[in-house]
Coordinates of C-alpha atoms and ligand atoms in Angstrom, one line a residue:
M1 CA 129.3 99.4 100.6
Q2 CA 131.1 97.4 103.3
P3 CA 130.1 99.7 106.2
V4 CA 126.5 99.5 105.0
L5 CA 126.6 95.7 105.0
N6 CA 128.4 95.6 108.4
Y7 CA 125.7 97.9 109.9
L8 CA 123.0 95.5 108.6
D9 CA 124.7 92.6 110.4
A10 CA 125.4 94.4 113.6
N11 CA 121.8 95.6 114.0
D12 CA 120.0 92.4 113.0
K13 CA 118.4 91.7 116.4
R14 CA 117.0 95.2 116.7
F15 CA 115.5 95.0 113.2
I16 CA 113.7 91.8 114.1
G17 CA 112.2 93.5 117.2
E18 CA 111.1 96.5 115.1
L19 CA 109.5 94.3 112.5
C20 CA 107.6 92.5 115.3
D21 CA 106.2 95.9 116.5
Y22 CA 105.1 96.7 112.9
L23 CA 103.4 93.3 112.7
R24 CA 101.3 93.8 115.8
F25 CA 98.9 96.2 114.0
P26 CA 95.9 94.2 112.7
S27 CA 95.8 96.4 109.6
I28 CA 93.1 94.4 107.7
S29 CA 91.9 96.5 104.8
A30 CA 88.9 94.3 103.9
Q31 CA 87.2 94.9 107.3
T32 CA 85.7 98.3 108.3
A33 CA 86.2 97.5 112.0
H34 CA 90.0 97.6 111.4
H35 CA 90.2 100.9 109.7
G36 CA 91.4 102.6 112.9
D37 CA 94.2 100.0 113.1
L38 CA 95.2 100.9 109.5
R39 CA 95.5 104.5 110.5
R40 CA 97.5 103.7 113.6
C41 CA 99.7 101.4 111.6
A42 CA 100.4 104.2 109.1
D43 CA 101.3 106.5 111.9
W44 CA 103.8 104.0 113.3
L45 CA 105.3 103.7 109.9
V46 CA 105.6 107.4 109.4
A47 CA 107.4 107.7 112.8
H48 CA 109.7 104.8 112.0
C49 CA 110.6 106.3 108.6
R50 CA 111.5 109.6 110.3
S51 CA 113.6 107.8 112.9
I52 CA 115.8 106.4 110.1
G53 CA 116.3 109.8 108.5
L54 CA 113.6 109.9 105.9
R55 CA 111.2 112.8 105.3
A56 CA 107.9 111.0 105.9
R57 CA 104.2 111.8 105.9
R58 CA 100.8 110.2 106.1
N59 CA 98.8 111.3 103.0
A60 CA 95.0 111.3 103.2
T61 CA 93.3 109.7 100.2
T62 CA 89.7 108.7 99.2
G63 CA 90.5 105.5 101.1
Q64 CA 93.2 104.3 103.4
P65 CA 96.2 106.7 104.0
V66 CA 99.3 106.4 101.8
V67 CA 102.6 106.7 103.6
T68 CA 105.4 108.4 101.6
A69 CA 108.9 108.7 102.8
S70 CA 111.8 110.1 100.9
T71 CA 115.5 111.0 100.9
P72 CA 116.2 114.6 100.1
R73 CA 115.7 115.3 96.3
R74 CA 118.8 116.4 94.5
K75 CA 118.8 117.7 90.9
G76 CA 120.3 115.4 88.3
R77 CA 120.1 112.2 90.4
P78 CA 118.1 109.2 89.3
H79 CA 114.9 108.8 91.4
F80 CA 113.4 105.4 92.3
L81 CA 110.2 104.5 94.0
I82 CA 110.0 101.6 96.4
Y83 CA 106.4 100.4 96.7
G84 CA 104.9 98.3 99.5
H85 CA 101.7 97.8 101.4
Y86 CA 101.0 97.9 105.1
D87 CA 97.5 96.4 104.8
V88 CA 97.1 92.6 105.3
Q89 CA 94.6 89.9 104.5
P90 CA 92.1 88.8 107.2
P91 CA 93.7 86.1 109.4
D92 CA 90.9 83.6 109.4
P93 CA 90.5 80.8 110.1
L94 CA 92.0 81.8 113.5
D95 CA 91.9 78.3 115.1
Q96 CA 94.5 77.1 112.6
W97 CA 97.2 79.5 113.7
Q98 CA 99.9 78.0 116.0
T99 CA 100.4 81.4 117.6
P100 CA 98.0 84.4 117.3
P101 CA 98.3 86.2 114.0
F102 CA 99.0 89.6 115.5
E103 CA 101.4 88.4 118.2
P104 CA 104.6 87.8 116.1
A105 CA 106.5 84.8 117.2
I106 CA 110.0 83.6 116.1
R107 CA 110.2 79.9 115.3
K108 CA 112.6 77.9 113.1
G109 CA 114.4 81.0 111.8
A110 CA 111.2 82.8 110.8
I111 CA 108.8 85.4 112.1
F112 CA 105.2 84.1 112.2
A113 CA 102.4 86.7 111.9
R114 CA 99.8 87.9 109.4
G115 CA 101.5 90.3 107.0
A116 CA 105.0 89.0 107.8
T117 CA 105.8 88.4 104.2
D118 CA 102.8 90.0 102.5
N119 CA 104.0 92.6 102.7
K120 CA 105.4 94.3 105.9
G121 CA 108.6 92.2 106.1
Q122 CA 109.4 92.7 102.5
H123 CA 109.4 96.5 102.3
F124 CA 110.8 96.6 105.8
A125 CA 114.0 95.0 104.3
H126 CA 114.3 98.0 102.0
L127 CA 113.8 100.5 104.9
K128 CA 116.6 98.9 106.7
A129 CA 119.0 99.2 103.8
V130 CA 118.2 102.9 103.5
E131 CA 118.7 103.2 107.3
A132 CA 122.1 101.6 106.9
Y133 CA 123.2 104.1 104.2
H134 CA 121.9 107.0 106.4
K135 CA 123.4 105.9 109.7
T136 CA 126.8 105.0 108.3
G137 CA 127.0 108.3 106.4
T138 CA 127.3 106.5 103.1
E139 CA 126.0 108.6 100.2
L140 CA 123.1 107.1 98.2
P141 CA 123.8 107.4 94.4
C142 CA 120.1 108.1 93.8
D143 CA 117.0 109.6 95.4
L144 CA 114.5 107.3 96.8
T145 CA 110.8 107.6 97.7
F146 CA 108.9 104.9 99.6
V147 CA 105.2 104.7 98.7
I148 CA 103.5 102.4 101.1
E149 CA 99.7 102.0 100.8
G150 CA 96.9 100.6 102.9
E151 CA 94.6 98.9 100.5
E152 CA 96.6 96.6 98.1
E153 CA 94.7 93.6 99.3
V154 CA 91.4 95.2 98.2
G155 CA 92.4 96.6 94.8
S156 CA 94.5 99.8 95.4
E157 CA 91.8 102.2 94.2
A158 CA 92.8 105.1 96.4
L159 CA 96.4 104.9 95.4
M160 CA 95.5 105.2 91.8
G161 CA 94.0 108.7 92.5
F162 CA 96.9 109.6 94.7
L163 CA 99.4 108.7 91.8
R164 CA 97.5 111.0 89.4
R165 CA 97.5 113.9 91.9
Q166 CA 101.1 113.5 92.8
K167 CA 102.3 112.7 89.3
R168 CA 105.0 115.4 89.5
T169 CA 106.6 114.5 92.9
L170 CA 106.4 110.8 92.1
A171 CA 108.0 111.1 88.6
C172 CA 110.8 108.5 88.6
D173 CA 113.1 106.2 86.6
A174 CA 111.7 102.9 87.9
V175 CA 109.7 101.4 90.7
V176 CA 111.2 98.6 92.9
I177 CA 108.8 96.2 94.5
S178 CA 109.4 93.3 96.8
D179 CA 105.9 91.7 97.0
T180 CA 106.3 88.5 95.1
G181 CA 108.2 85.2 95.7
M182 CA 111.3 83.2 95.0
P183 CA 111.4 79.4 94.4
S184 CA 114.0 78.9 97.3
K185 CA 116.7 80.7 99.2
K186 CA 119.1 79.2 96.5
H187 CA 117.0 80.7 93.7
P188 CA 116.6 84.5 94.2
A189 CA 114.2 85.7 91.5
L190 CA 113.3 88.6 89.3
T191 CA 109.7 88.4 88.3
Y192 CA 108.9 89.9 84.9
A193 CA 105.1 89.2 84.7
L194 CA 102.1 89.2 87.0
R195 CA 98.6 88.0 86.3
G196 CA 95.8 90.5 86.4
V197 CA 92.5 89.9 88.3
A198 CA 88.8 90.4 87.8
A199 CA 86.3 89.9 90.6
L200 CA 82.6 89.3 90.4
E201 CA 79.9 88.3 93.0
V202 CA 77.0 86.2 91.8
T203 CA 73.8 85.9 93.8
V204 CA 70.7 83.9 92.9
R205 CA 67.5 84.6 94.8
G206 CA 64.5 82.2 95.0
P207 CA 61.7 82.5 97.5
K208 CA 61.4 85.6 99.6
A209 CA 62.5 83.8 102.8
D210 CA 64.0 80.3 103.7
L211 CA 61.2 77.8 103.3
H212 CA 60.4 74.5 105.1
S213 CA 61.8 72.0 102.6
G214 CA 59.2 69.4 103.5
I215 CA 56.2 71.6 103.0
Y216 CA 57.4 73.5 99.9
G217 CA 60.4 71.5 98.6
G218 CA 59.8 70.1 95.1
S219 CA 57.5 72.9 94.0
V220 CA 60.1 75.7 93.9
D221 CA 63.6 75.7 92.7
N222 CA 66.5 75.6 95.1
P223 CA 68.9 78.5 94.7
A224 CA 71.9 76.6 96.1
L225 CA 71.4 73.9 93.5
V226 CA 70.8 76.4 90.7
L227 CA 74.0 78.2 91.6
S228 CA 76.0 75.0 91.8
Q229 CA 74.8 73.9 88.4
M230 CA 75.6 77.3 86.9
L231 CA 79.1 77.4 88.4
A232 CA 79.8 73.8 87.4
Q233 CA 79.3 74.7 83.8
L234 CA 82.0 77.3 83.9
R235 CA 84.7 74.7 83.4
D236 CA 85.0 72.0 80.9
K237 CA 86.5 68.5 81.0
R238 CA 89.9 69.7 79.8
G239 CA 90.2 72.2 82.7
R240 CA 89.4 75.2 80.4
I241 CA 87.1 78.0 81.4
A242 CA 83.9 77.5 79.5
V243 CA 83.0 81.2 78.9
P244 CA 82.8 82.0 75.2
G245 CA 85.5 84.5 74.2
F246 CA 87.5 84.0 77.4
Y247 CA 90.7 82.9 75.6
D248 CA 90.3 85.0 72.5
K249 CA 92.8 87.7 73.4
V250 CA 95.2 85.5 75.4
E251 CA 98.7 85.8 74.0
P252 CA 100.2 82.3 73.5
L253 CA 103.4 81.4 75.3
T254 CA 106.4 81.3 73.0
A255 CA 108.5 78.2 72.7
H256 CA 111.4 80.1 74.2
E257 CA 109.4 81.0 77.3
R258 CA 108.2 77.5 77.7
R259 CA 111.8 76.2 77.6
Q260 CA 112.7 78.8 80.3
F261 CA 109.9 77.6 82.6
K262 CA 111.2 74.1 82.4
R263 CA 114.5 75.3 83.9
L264 CA 112.8 76.5 87.1
P265 CA 113.2 74.2 90.1
Y266 CA 110.0 72.1 90.4
S267 CA 109.1 68.6 91.5
E268 CA 105.6 67.2 91.3
S269 CA 105.8 65.3 94.6
G270 CA 107.3 68.2 96.4
Y271 CA 104.6 70.5 95.1
K272 CA 101.8 68.1 96.0
R273 CA 103.2 67.8 99.5
L274 CA 103.6 71.6 99.9
L275 CA 99.9 72.0 99.1
G276 CA 98.5 68.9 100.7
V277 CA 96.6 67.7 97.7
P278 CA 96.1 64.1 96.7
A279 CA 96.6 65.0 93.0
L280 CA 97.2 68.1 90.9
Y281 CA 94.6 69.5 88.6
G282 CA 94.9 72.1 85.7
E283 CA 94.3 73.0 82.1
K284 CA 95.4 70.2 79.9
G285 CA 98.5 70.8 77.7
Y286 CA 100.3 73.0 80.2
T287 CA 102.7 72.3 83.0
P288 CA 101.8 73.2 86.6
V289 CA 104.4 76.0 86.5
E290 CA 102.6 77.4 83.4
Q291 CA 99.1 76.8 84.8
R292 CA 99.8 78.8 88.0
S293 CA 101.6 81.7 86.5
A294 CA 101.0 82.2 82.8
R295 CA 97.5 80.8 82.0
P296 CA 94.2 82.5 82.9
T297 CA 91.9 80.9 85.5
L298 CA 88.5 81.2 87.1
E299 CA 88.3 80.4 90.9
I300 CA 85.4 80.4 93.3
N301 CA 86.8 82.2 96.4
G302 CA 83.7 81.8 98.6
L303 CA 80.4 80.0 98.3
T304 CA 77.5 80.7 100.6
S305 CA 73.9 79.5 101.0
G306 CA 71.5 78.1 103.6
Y307 CA 72.2 76.8 107.0
Q308 CA 75.9 76.6 108.1
G309 CA 75.5 75.9 111.8
E310 CA 75.6 72.8 113.9
G311 CA 73.4 69.8 113.0
S312 CA 70.8 70.0 110.2
K313 CA 68.0 72.4 109.3
T314 CA 65.5 71.4 106.6
I315 CA 65.1 74.4 104.4
V316 CA 65.0 75.6 100.9
P317 CA 67.4 78.6 101.2
A318 CA 66.1 81.9 99.9
E319 CA 69.4 82.7 98.1
A320 CA 72.9 81.5 97.3
S321 CA 76.0 83.5 96.3
A322 CA 79.5 83.0 95.2
K323 CA 82.6 85.2 95.1
I324 CA 84.5 84.6 91.9
T325 CA 87.8 85.9 90.6
C326 CA 89.5 85.3 87.4
R327 CA 93.3 85.6 86.9
L328 CA 94.2 87.2 83.7
V329 CA 97.3 87.1 81.5
P330 CA 98.7 89.5 78.9
G331 CA 96.1 90.4 76.3
Q332 CA 93.1 90.1 78.6
S333 CA 91.4 93.0 80.4
P334 CA 89.3 92.8 83.5
R335 CA 86.4 94.7 82.0
E336 CA 86.2 92.5 79.0
V337 CA 86.4 89.3 81.0
I338 CA 83.7 90.4 83.4
R339 CA 81.5 91.3 80.5
L340 CA 81.9 87.8 79.0
L341 CA 81.4 86.1 82.3
K342 CA 78.2 88.0 83.1
K343 CA 76.9 87.2 79.7
R344 CA 77.5 83.5 80.2
L345 CA 76.0 83.5 83.7
R346 CA 72.8 85.2 82.4
Q347 CA 72.5 82.5 79.7
L348 CA 72.9 79.8 82.3
C349 CA 70.5 81.2 84.8
P350 CA 67.0 79.6 84.7
P351 CA 63.8 81.7 85.0
T352 CA 63.0 80.1 88.4
V353 CA 65.4 82.5 90.3
R354 CA 66.5 86.1 90.1
L355 CA 70.2 86.8 89.3
R356 CA 72.3 89.6 90.7
L357 CA 75.8 90.3 89.4
E358 CA 78.1 92.7 91.2
D359 CA 81.5 93.7 89.9
G360 CA 84.4 93.8 92.2
H361 CA 88.0 95.0 91.9
G362 CA 90.1 94.5 88.8
A363 CA 93.8 94.7 87.8
D364 CA 95.5 94.4 84.4
P365 CA 98.1 91.8 83.8
Y366 CA 101.7 93.0 83.7
L367 CA 104.6 92.0 81.5
V368 CA 108.0 93.7 81.3
S369 CA 111.4 92.8 79.7
P370 CA 113.6 90.7 81.8
T371 CA 116.7 91.7 79.8
S372 CA 116.7 95.5 80.1
P373 CA 119.8 97.1 81.7
R374 CA 117.8 97.8 84.9
A375 CA 116.7 94.2 85.0
E376 CA 120.4 93.2 84.6
A377 CA 121.3 95.5 87.5
A378 CA 118.5 93.9 89.6
L379 CA 119.9 90.4 88.8
G380 CA 123.3 91.6 89.9
A381 CA 122.0 92.8 93.2
L382 CA 120.2 89.5 93.8
R383 CA 123.4 87.6 93.0
S384 CA 125.5 89.7 95.3
A385 CA 123.0 89.5 98.2
F386 CA 122.1 85.8 98.1
G387 CA 125.2 84.3 96.6
Y388 CA 123.3 82.2 94.1
E389 CA 122.5 82.7 90.4
P390 CA 119.1 84.3 90.2
V391 CA 116.2 83.0 88.1
I392 CA 113.6 85.0 86.1
L393 CA 110.0 84.0 86.4
R394 CA 106.3 84.9 85.9
E395 CA 104.1 85.0 89.0
G396 CA 100.4 84.1 89.2
G397 CA 99.5 86.7 91.9
S398 CA 98.5 90.3 91.1
I399 CA 99.7 93.7 92.3
P400 CA 97.1 96.1 90.9
I401 CA 99.2 99.2 91.0
V402 CA 102.1 98.1 88.8
T403 CA 100.2 98.8 85.5
E404 CA 99.2 102.2 86.9
F405 CA 102.8 103.0 87.6
K406 CA 103.4 102.4 84.0
K407 CA 100.3 104.3 82.7
I408 CA 100.5 107.3 85.1
L409 CA 104.2 107.7 85.7
G410 CA 105.6 105.9 82.7
A411 CA 107.7 103.7 85.0
D412 CA 108.5 100.0 84.8
S413 CA 108.5 97.9 88.0
L414 CA 111.3 95.7 89.1
L415 CA 109.8 92.9 91.0
L416 CA 112.3 91.4 93.5
G417 CA 110.2 89.1 95.7
L418 CA 111.4 87.7 99.0
A419 CA 108.5 85.2 99.8
L420 CA 109.3 81.5 99.9
P421 CA 106.8 78.9 98.6
D422 CA 105.9 77.8 102.1
D423 CA 105.5 81.3 103.6
N424 CA 101.7 80.8 103.7
L425 CA 100.6 84.1 102.2
H426 CA 96.9 84.7 102.7
S427 CA 96.8 81.4 104.7
P428 CA 97.1 80.6 108.5
N429 CA 100.6 80.6 109.9
E430 CA 102.0 83.2 107.5
K431 CA 105.8 83.6 108.1
F432 CA 108.8 85.5 106.8
D433 CA 112.2 83.8 106.8
L434 CA 114.8 85.8 108.7
D435 CA 117.3 84.9 105.9
C436 CA 115.0 86.5 103.4
L437 CA 114.8 89.6 105.6
R438 CA 118.6 89.7 105.8
G439 CA 119.1 88.9 102.1
G440 CA 116.5 91.4 101.1
A441 CA 118.2 94.2 103.0
R442 CA 121.5 93.3 101.5
M443 CA 119.9 93.1 98.0
S444 CA 118.5 96.6 98.5
A445 CA 121.9 97.9 99.6
H446 CA 123.6 96.5 96.5
L447 CA 120.7 97.6 94.2
W448 CA 121.0 101.4 94.4
P449 CA 124.6 101.8 93.0
M450 CA 123.9 99.2 90.3
L451 CA 120.6 100.8 89.3
A452 CA 121.9 104.4 89.4
A453 CA 124.7 103.4 87.0
C454 CA 122.3 102.2 84.3
Ligands
BES1 N1 101.8 90.0 97.4 C1 100.6 89.6 96.8 C2 100.8 89.3 95.3 C3 101.7 88.2 94.9 C4 102.1 87.2 95.8 C5 102.2 88.2 93.7 C6 102.9 86.2 95.4 C7 103.1 87.2 93.3 C8 103.4 86.2 94.2 C9 99.6 90.7 96.9 O1 99.6 91.2 98.2 C10 98.2 90.1 96.7 O2 97.9 89.2 97.4 N2 97.5 90.7 95.7 C11 96.2 90.4 95.5 C12 95.6 91.5 94.7 C13 94.1 91.5 94.6 C14 93.4 91.5 95.9 C15 93.6 92.6 93.7 C16 96.1 89.1 94.8 O3 96.9 88.7 94.0 O4 95.1 88.3 95.1
ZN2 ZN1 98.5 89.7 99.4

């Protein structure tokens, strides 16, 4: 192990430079204009994997290419997958970035760029660990296959088909994923649950075109007001989602789990400061830690209607629309939640407008035991790499493919996230702390012998 760790230390500078190269690709999966960049990014990744001794290829799918890279397969050895995604979120709003999102910059011990933590930097740490094994001639006690996809941020649909087709080659003992967070550098974490997600776009249409609000206003309904009133009724005074049936299948938190949550580092003032809000808000009867990781929610992600330009424009807009997502917890399913939400919206919609409801992506919630032998091994690797006692936690974000790994390959996922709370995932000025890159690579190095021994 020591030569592997020494190699990681000795090559630190070069690793940072390579990660910057990877971060220069604007691989934004949500935007068609960037699909060429996704392909070029996948090609860079394939070449990089080959340069560190892996057998790598770019696999065509029904959507963005999936990059696979593996060590030689040997009979009788355990086989683990390492999952990651090379696609990133759109960088907007651009004017809020201190340095451009696709021109990586090093400041305050971190790399700033879109995708730095989510997720290029995190799976890059694993690539470097495997490189260190290879280049120091240290034998890996298990076989490894990287599966790095290009559409996690839009629902991972193509990867699901790919998993089904490649079920045999991807058969494995477990999946290792670094695409979640840790409370601080002193609290490395194993995540044992993720929320699911269900997306819906709501549009209400009134007149056939925007109308003069002086000439016609008062005699026709206003789609923006109608939609606002409908949306406002989706939440009650206690911060609960007012959609009949929404909570019916939610599995309640156990007293034991609630006690565990209380042990996580948390301060209300620090949390408020981190987010820049004057006061917190959430479902009554639950702590903020529970609200953001273990309770279901409904959020408006985008709201559009009428004139958005400079100055004013007196119109009754022809339509209004909202992008909505719900976060789901164990017991809930995206399909059922979307069905209930659509039913409620139809009830709330007055006859003065036409309603259009369009389903988006969905992902099931995930929950796995944090006390299995493999979970213990993962905790051991975190402890050795970061030098602090790791915590176990539930995360509020979603990784759609984890439940498919379970369904299609029968494999559990070990979620070993390297993102810090202030890393600005999906926000301007996303960053990846260099200590997390280093700790992540060391964690990966320690992990394989510990996992292979389970
Ligand atoms: N890395 C995140 C998920 C995440 C972040 C989980 C932090 C836990 C803690 C991932 O890239 C992500 O953003 N997923 C999307 C999935 C959605 C688009 C289907 C999400 O959660 O919004
Ligand atoms: Zn993300």
